[in-house]
Amino acid sequence: MKKIAFVASAVLSTATLLATAACTGGAPGTGSEDVKQDTSGQQEIRYMIGQPEDPADLELIKSDLKTFETKNPGITVKLDVIPSENVRTVLQTQLRSGQGPDVFGYDTGPGFAGALAKAGLVYDLTKAYADKKWPIYDFAKKRVTFDGKIVGVPSQIEEVGVFYNKTLFAKYGIAEPKNLTELTAAAEKLKQNNVVPFAVSDKEGWQGGHLLSMSLSSAVGSKGMDDLLNGRTSWNTQPVVDSLAVWKDWNDKKLLTPSPTAVSYDNANALFYSGKAAMNPTGSWLALDIERNAKFDVGFIPFPAKDGAGIFSGGLGSGTFVSASTTKADASIKFLDYLLTPEHGRWAAEKLQDIPAYPIDTNGMTASPLFKQVLDDSAKIADGTGDFGYNIDVLTTDVFNNAMWKGIQGILSGQGDAAKVAAQLQSAYEKSAK
Amino acid sequence: MGAVSNVPAVTRRAQARLGILLALPVAIVTAVFFVFPMANALYYSVVDFDGLDPTPPFVGLRNFTEMFTDPATWHALGNNAIWIAIGTAAPMIIGLLVAVLIWSGRGGATYRLLFFLPFMLPGVAIGIVWGWIYDPVNGWINRVLNAIGLDGLSRGWLGDPKTAIFAVLATAIWATCGFVTMIILSALRNVDVELVDAARIDGANAGQRLWHILLPQIMPVFLMVLTLTLVGGFSVFDIIFIMTGGGPADATEVLGTYAYSSAFQLNRISYGTVLALLITVLAVPFTIMLNRLQRRLSLQGLGA
């Protein structure tokens, strides 16, 4: 009898616990209109961002927040800085629990902001866009629009290409490469002179997406990239295989950093800054760090195509979003409004080398030749006059990105070949589309 | 039909209340730190939770089926097996030998401190520093190899799938040996030295004395350390995550890192939970078995 009572009690307890557990799925914001708003005179909004690479940038951001507070008495901003690699997990957990930040920086792709929008965790800014007439470029607005709702403010335009050490190129009599053959020849000449040709890192894995974005965009052009990203062309085709094979071929010829999958992004950049490596294939977000660290002239070119100069992979980086469960929606929108003023855009470009996703007046702006070039190129992305490829990982799903990152790590560590990885990419694309 | 108690009913109730009161803290701790998380994990294992959807759909045993048919699980499990075998045996053997050397008078406080130091360092710091040591361009391992003419052996230790898991494992062994040494050294203090001396007089060599005299006497402590090291092998995560992130291309993936990447990088919380449950299911029987063995030896009066 006692045994039966014990078993019954255990079953009941377990059932209760399971039921309780079932209720712990979180309490995300149920929609911006449903949340009771705080109407007090003095409000504090919590603003969460990932830790900037350079501590100097954080100080600049803090001073910018002070400027906002001065211009908007009654609103204070509490800055919450967390390690960039933790943003995703921390943010998702906080938003689901209803304890998230009011405003936060996050990536704009479907695997990031898109997923939050799908779960109803981000504030619908469509009305704010209409009211405030925010001048965001159309292409950028599309990247933060999900199911017809605009859920964020795109923060910056980025382009991916090849930074190169002009001094080293001049020293070894190498001209700026105009096609893929010239780039390979330049790399081989640098290697003969004991210089690492390309500072390629892939320890973290995400860099592989940029490598493919570069070689593929130049190989197939913007239309070809559109076709691949929209499923009109298979990823298991020769141009994709060839674009992957370029990196395998260069790795086999030892034109990249030794064992790139063991080299971190920071270490590869350090090789470039120190002059031990001559080229750094990465994004325009590194321009400011290059300016601060490199003691030589730096050029920035698109990854070349077989038969020409190639095109930059361009697009949108991160964005700023408001939590669906914020009780300070008006103050949060005022903050976004501040971030979108022409003065702030110019400040961000000058101080942080962020390229806003809205027009800014660059007349008389203090900018290095390198950043001026990036700025001019980006303007062509924005107004649609330039031909740009895409940075793949901000437009694809987690499943696809995972296959791409691991596939390229496999190529660079001798575990896979280009054809196999291309097939995996197509398989991941199909899986994502389901 | 139990015997009728002579204790008055009021006293019995008071005793029962006291009993409940005394058991309550343990019951609460067990519920909060074991029962509730386990129930939560079981719930998440039978739904398809992406980390965001507040009402994830019920999928029954689909996550479990997928796990057992997923080649990545078996690959990760294989790496766990390598980790458990080498990562348990090496620190136990090295730790035992070092402890015996120090105990037998060949090392003082300096050696103790030297061997224990790695265990005091945070795992993250160890991972970062050893990452520099293994760096293919500036790491000192390759520099030393190049300097002594063995440049053919230099490589990207963490980027080469043939060496990556062993390179991380070597770091973990370095970090664990100090702990094993210190615990075994403490146990050796209670060893009956007369037995050792008698064995020596009888002609037993150092190996025989260790195997037949010392080891049986410290066996419960040895088993306790073995249990901790072994279970650590099932649940290893931090050092691999810091040094390789499970890469290159899954070469160093273990169940812990695979569970993490499934849950937090692919937003498959449920699948990650199922993998975490697998770690528990594999680790618990070993822990129970070794604990029972340890208790039995203690009850038999063996060991320190």
PDB file of C-alpha atoms in Angstrom, chain B residues 84-196:
ATOM      1  CA  ILE B  84      37.630   9.741 -21.891  1.00  0.00           C
ATOM      2  CA  ALA B  85      40.236   7.089 -22.618  1.00  0.00           C
ATOM      3  CA  ILE B  86      43.296   9.317 -22.915  1.00  0.00           C
ATOM      4  CA  GLY B  87      41.996  12.225 -20.857  1.00  0.00           C
ATOM      5  CA  THR B  88      41.313   9.914 -17.900  1.00  0.00           C
ATOM      6  CA  ALA B  89      44.239   7.517 -18.122  1.00  0.00           C
ATOM      7  CA  ALA B  90      46.974  10.106 -18.692  1.00  0.00           C
ATOM      8  CA  PRO B  91      46.275  12.439 -15.732  1.00  0.00           C
ATOM      9  CA  MET B  92      45.630   9.473 -13.430  1.00  0.00           C
ATOM     10  CA  ILE B  93      48.946   7.830 -14.310  1.00  0.00           C
ATOM     11  CA  ILE B  94      50.959  11.054 -14.375  1.00  0.00           C
ATOM     12  CA  GLY B  95      49.244  12.383 -11.242  1.00  0.00           C
ATOM     13  CA  LEU B  96      49.846   9.122  -9.359  1.00  0.00           C
ATOM     14  CA  LEU B  97      53.510   8.964 -10.314  1.00  0.00           C
ATOM     15  CA  VAL B  98      54.166  12.604  -9.486  1.00  0.00           C
ATOM     16  CA  ALA B  99      52.322  12.267  -6.163  1.00  0.00           C
ATOM     17  CA  VAL B 100      54.363   9.193  -5.226  1.00  0.00           C
ATOM     18  CA  LEU B 101      57.591  10.976  -6.181  1.00  0.00           C
ATOM     19  CA  ILE B 102      56.727  13.987  -4.049  1.00  0.00           C
ATOM     20  CA  TRP B 103      55.513  11.774  -1.193  1.00  0.00           C
ATOM     21  CA  SER B 104      58.689   9.719  -1.199  1.00  0.00           C
ATOM     22  CA  GLY B 105      60.664  12.863  -0.474  1.00  0.00           C
ATOM     23  CA  ARG B 106      61.850  13.842  -3.906  1.00  0.00           C
ATOM     24  CA  GLY B 107      59.909  17.094  -4.042  1.00  0.00           C
ATOM     25  CA  GLY B 108      58.921  19.809  -1.690  1.00  0.00           C
ATOM     26  CA  ALA B 109      56.370  22.609  -1.496  1.00  0.00           C
ATOM     27  CA  THR B 110      57.734  24.191  -4.673  1.00  0.00           C
ATOM     28  CA  TYR B 111      56.927  21.087  -6.694  1.00  0.00           C
ATOM     29  CA  ARG B 112      53.487  20.837  -5.144  1.00  0.00           C
ATOM     30  CA  LEU B 113      52.769  24.409  -6.066  1.00  0.00           C
ATOM     31  CA  LEU B 114      54.201  23.942  -9.537  1.00  0.00           C
ATOM     32  CA  PHE B 115      52.059  20.919 -10.289  1.00  0.00           C
ATOM     33  CA  PHE B 116      48.913  22.337  -8.712  1.00  0.00           C
ATOM     34  CA  LEU B 117      49.186  25.745 -10.393  1.00  0.00           C
ATOM     35  CA  PRO B 118      47.549  24.754 -13.712  1.00  0.00           C
ATOM     36  CA  PHE B 119      44.466  23.515 -11.862  1.00  0.00           C
ATOM     37  CA  MET B 120      44.044  26.910 -10.206  1.00  0.00           C
ATOM     38  CA  LEU B 121      43.923  28.738 -13.535  1.00  0.00           C
ATOM     39  CA  PRO B 122      40.538  29.331 -15.152  1.00  0.00           C
ATOM     40  CA  GLY B 123      39.817  27.024 -18.094  1.00  0.00           C
ATOM     41  CA  VAL B 124      39.213  29.983 -20.386  1.00  0.00           C
ATOM     42  CA  ALA B 125      42.632  31.468 -19.636  1.00  0.00           C
ATOM     43  CA  ILE B 126      44.289  28.094 -20.177  1.00  0.00           C
ATOM     44  CA  GLY B 127      42.519  27.702 -23.517  1.00  0.00           C
ATOM     45  CA  ILE B 128      43.535  31.141 -24.712  1.00  0.00           C
ATOM     46  CA  VAL B 129      47.170  30.845 -23.648  1.00  0.00           C
ATOM     47  CA  TRP B 130      47.587  27.372 -25.161  1.00  0.00           C
ATOM     48  CA  GLY B 131      45.906  28.668 -28.302  1.00  0.00           C
ATOM     49  CA  TRP B 132      48.818  31.112 -28.597  1.00  0.00           C
ATOM     50  CA  ILE B 133      51.320  28.363 -27.880  1.00  0.00           C
ATOM     51  CA  TYR B 134      49.867  26.257 -30.700  1.00  0.00           C
ATOM     52  CA  ASP B 135      49.556  29.200 -33.112  1.00  0.00           C
ATOM     53  CA  PRO B 136      50.843  28.101 -36.529  1.00  0.00           C
ATOM     54  CA  VAL B 137      52.720  31.362 -37.213  1.00  0.00           C
ATOM     55  CA  ASN B 138      53.880  32.770 -33.886  1.00  0.00           C
ATOM     56  CA  GLY B 139      53.339  29.845 -31.487  1.00  0.00           C
ATOM     57  CA  TRP B 140      56.431  28.696 -29.636  1.00  0.00           C
ATOM     58  CA  ILE B 141      55.901  24.993 -30.339  1.00  0.00           C
ATOM     59  CA  ASN B 142      56.461  25.564 -34.048  1.00  0.00           C
ATOM     60  CA  ARG B 143      59.247  28.037 -33.308  1.00  0.00           C
ATOM     61  CA  VAL B 144      61.086  25.490 -31.185  1.00  0.00           C
ATOM     62  CA  LEU B 145      60.593  22.781 -33.811  1.00  0.00           C
ATOM     63  CA  ASN B 146      61.917  25.100 -36.502  1.00  0.00           C
ATOM     64  CA  ALA B 147      64.858  26.161 -34.349  1.00  0.00           C
ATOM     65  CA  ILE B 148      65.993  22.580 -33.770  1.00  0.00           C
ATOM     66  CA  GLY B 149      65.635  21.621 -37.414  1.00  0.00           C
ATOM     67  CA  LEU B 150      62.377  19.702 -37.058  1.00  0.00           C
ATOM     68  CA  ASP B 151      60.406  22.124 -39.184  1.00  0.00           C
ATOM     69  CA  GLY B 152      58.850  19.170 -40.991  1.00  0.00           C
ATOM     70  CA  LEU B 153      56.882  18.502 -37.811  1.00  0.00           C
ATOM     71  CA  SER B 154      55.614  22.061 -37.365  1.00  0.00           C
ATOM     72  CA  ARG B 155      51.992  22.536 -38.289  1.00  0.00           C
ATOM     73  CA  GLY B 156      48.760  24.269 -37.353  1.00  0.00           C
ATOM     74  CA  TRP B 157      48.156  22.015 -34.375  1.00  0.00           C
ATOM     75  CA  LEU B 158      44.604  23.175 -33.796  1.00  0.00           C
ATOM     76  CA  GLY B 159      43.759  23.533 -37.482  1.00  0.00           C
ATOM     77  CA  ASP B 160      44.871  20.108 -38.629  1.00  0.00           C
ATOM     78  CA  PRO B 161      42.104  17.509 -38.168  1.00  0.00           C
ATOM     79  CA  LYS B 162      44.727  14.826 -37.474  1.00  0.00           C
ATOM     80  CA  THR B 163      46.207  16.665 -34.488  1.00  0.00           C
ATOM     81  CA  ALA B 164      43.522  19.074 -33.239  1.00  0.00           C
ATOM     82  CA  ILE B 165      41.759  16.801 -30.736  1.00  0.00           C
ATOM     83  CA  PHE B 166      45.065  15.556 -29.311  1.00  0.00           C
ATOM     84  CA  ALA B 167      46.452  19.086 -29.040  1.00  0.00           C
ATOM     85  CA  VAL B 168      43.440  20.182 -26.991  1.00  0.00           C
ATOM     86  CA  LEU B 169      43.599  16.968 -25.002  1.00  0.00           C
ATOM     87  CA  ALA B 170      47.259  17.594 -24.134  1.00  0.00           C
ATOM     88  CA  THR B 171      46.268  20.975 -22.726  1.00  0.00           C
ATOM     89  CA  ALA B 172      43.478  19.413 -20.684  1.00  0.00           C
ATOM     90  CA  ILE B 173      45.810  16.744 -19.313  1.00  0.00           C
ATOM     91  CA  TRP B 174      48.316  19.435 -18.328  1.00  0.00           C
ATOM     92  CA  ALA B 175      45.527  21.295 -16.536  1.00  0.00           C
ATOM     93  CA  THR B 176      44.146  18.226 -14.727  1.00  0.00           C
ATOM     94  CA  CYS B 177      47.330  16.536 -13.545  1.00  0.00           C
ATOM     95  CA  GLY B 178      47.810  18.986 -10.657  1.00  0.00           C
ATOM     96  CA  PHE B 179      44.415  18.179  -9.201  1.00  0.00           C
ATOM     97  CA  VAL B 180      45.024  14.426  -9.374  1.00  0.00           C
ATOM     98  CA  THR B 181      48.488  14.854  -7.862  1.00  0.00           C
ATOM     99  CA  MET B 182      47.249  16.896  -4.910  1.00  0.00           C
ATOM    100  CA  ILE B 183      44.378  14.588  -4.005  1.00  0.00           C
ATOM    101  CA  ILE B 184      46.477  11.441  -4.260  1.00  0.00           C
ATOM    102  CA  LEU B 185      49.257  13.120  -2.296  1.00  0.00           C
ATOM    103  CA  SER B 186      46.762  13.828   0.497  1.00  0.00           C
ATOM    104  CA  ALA B 187      45.698  10.178   0.495  1.00  0.00           C
ATOM    105  CA  LEU B 188      49.304   8.996   0.588  1.00  0.00           C
ATOM    106  CA  ARG B 189      49.779  10.786   3.914  1.00  0.00           C
ATOM    107  CA  ASN B 190      47.563   8.127   5.538  1.00  0.00           C
ATOM    108  CA  VAL B 191      49.406   5.163   4.064  1.00  0.00           C
ATOM    109  CA  ASP B 192      50.941   2.705   6.480  1.00  0.00           C
ATOM    110  CA  VAL B 193      54.656   3.278   5.896  1.00  0.00           C
ATOM    111  CA  GLU B 194      55.642   0.130   7.786  1.00  0.00           C
ATOM    112  CA  LEU B 195      53.986  -1.986   5.115  1.00  0.00           C
ATOM    113  CA  VAL B 196      55.995  -0.197   2.449  1.00  0.00           C
TER     114      VAL B 196
END
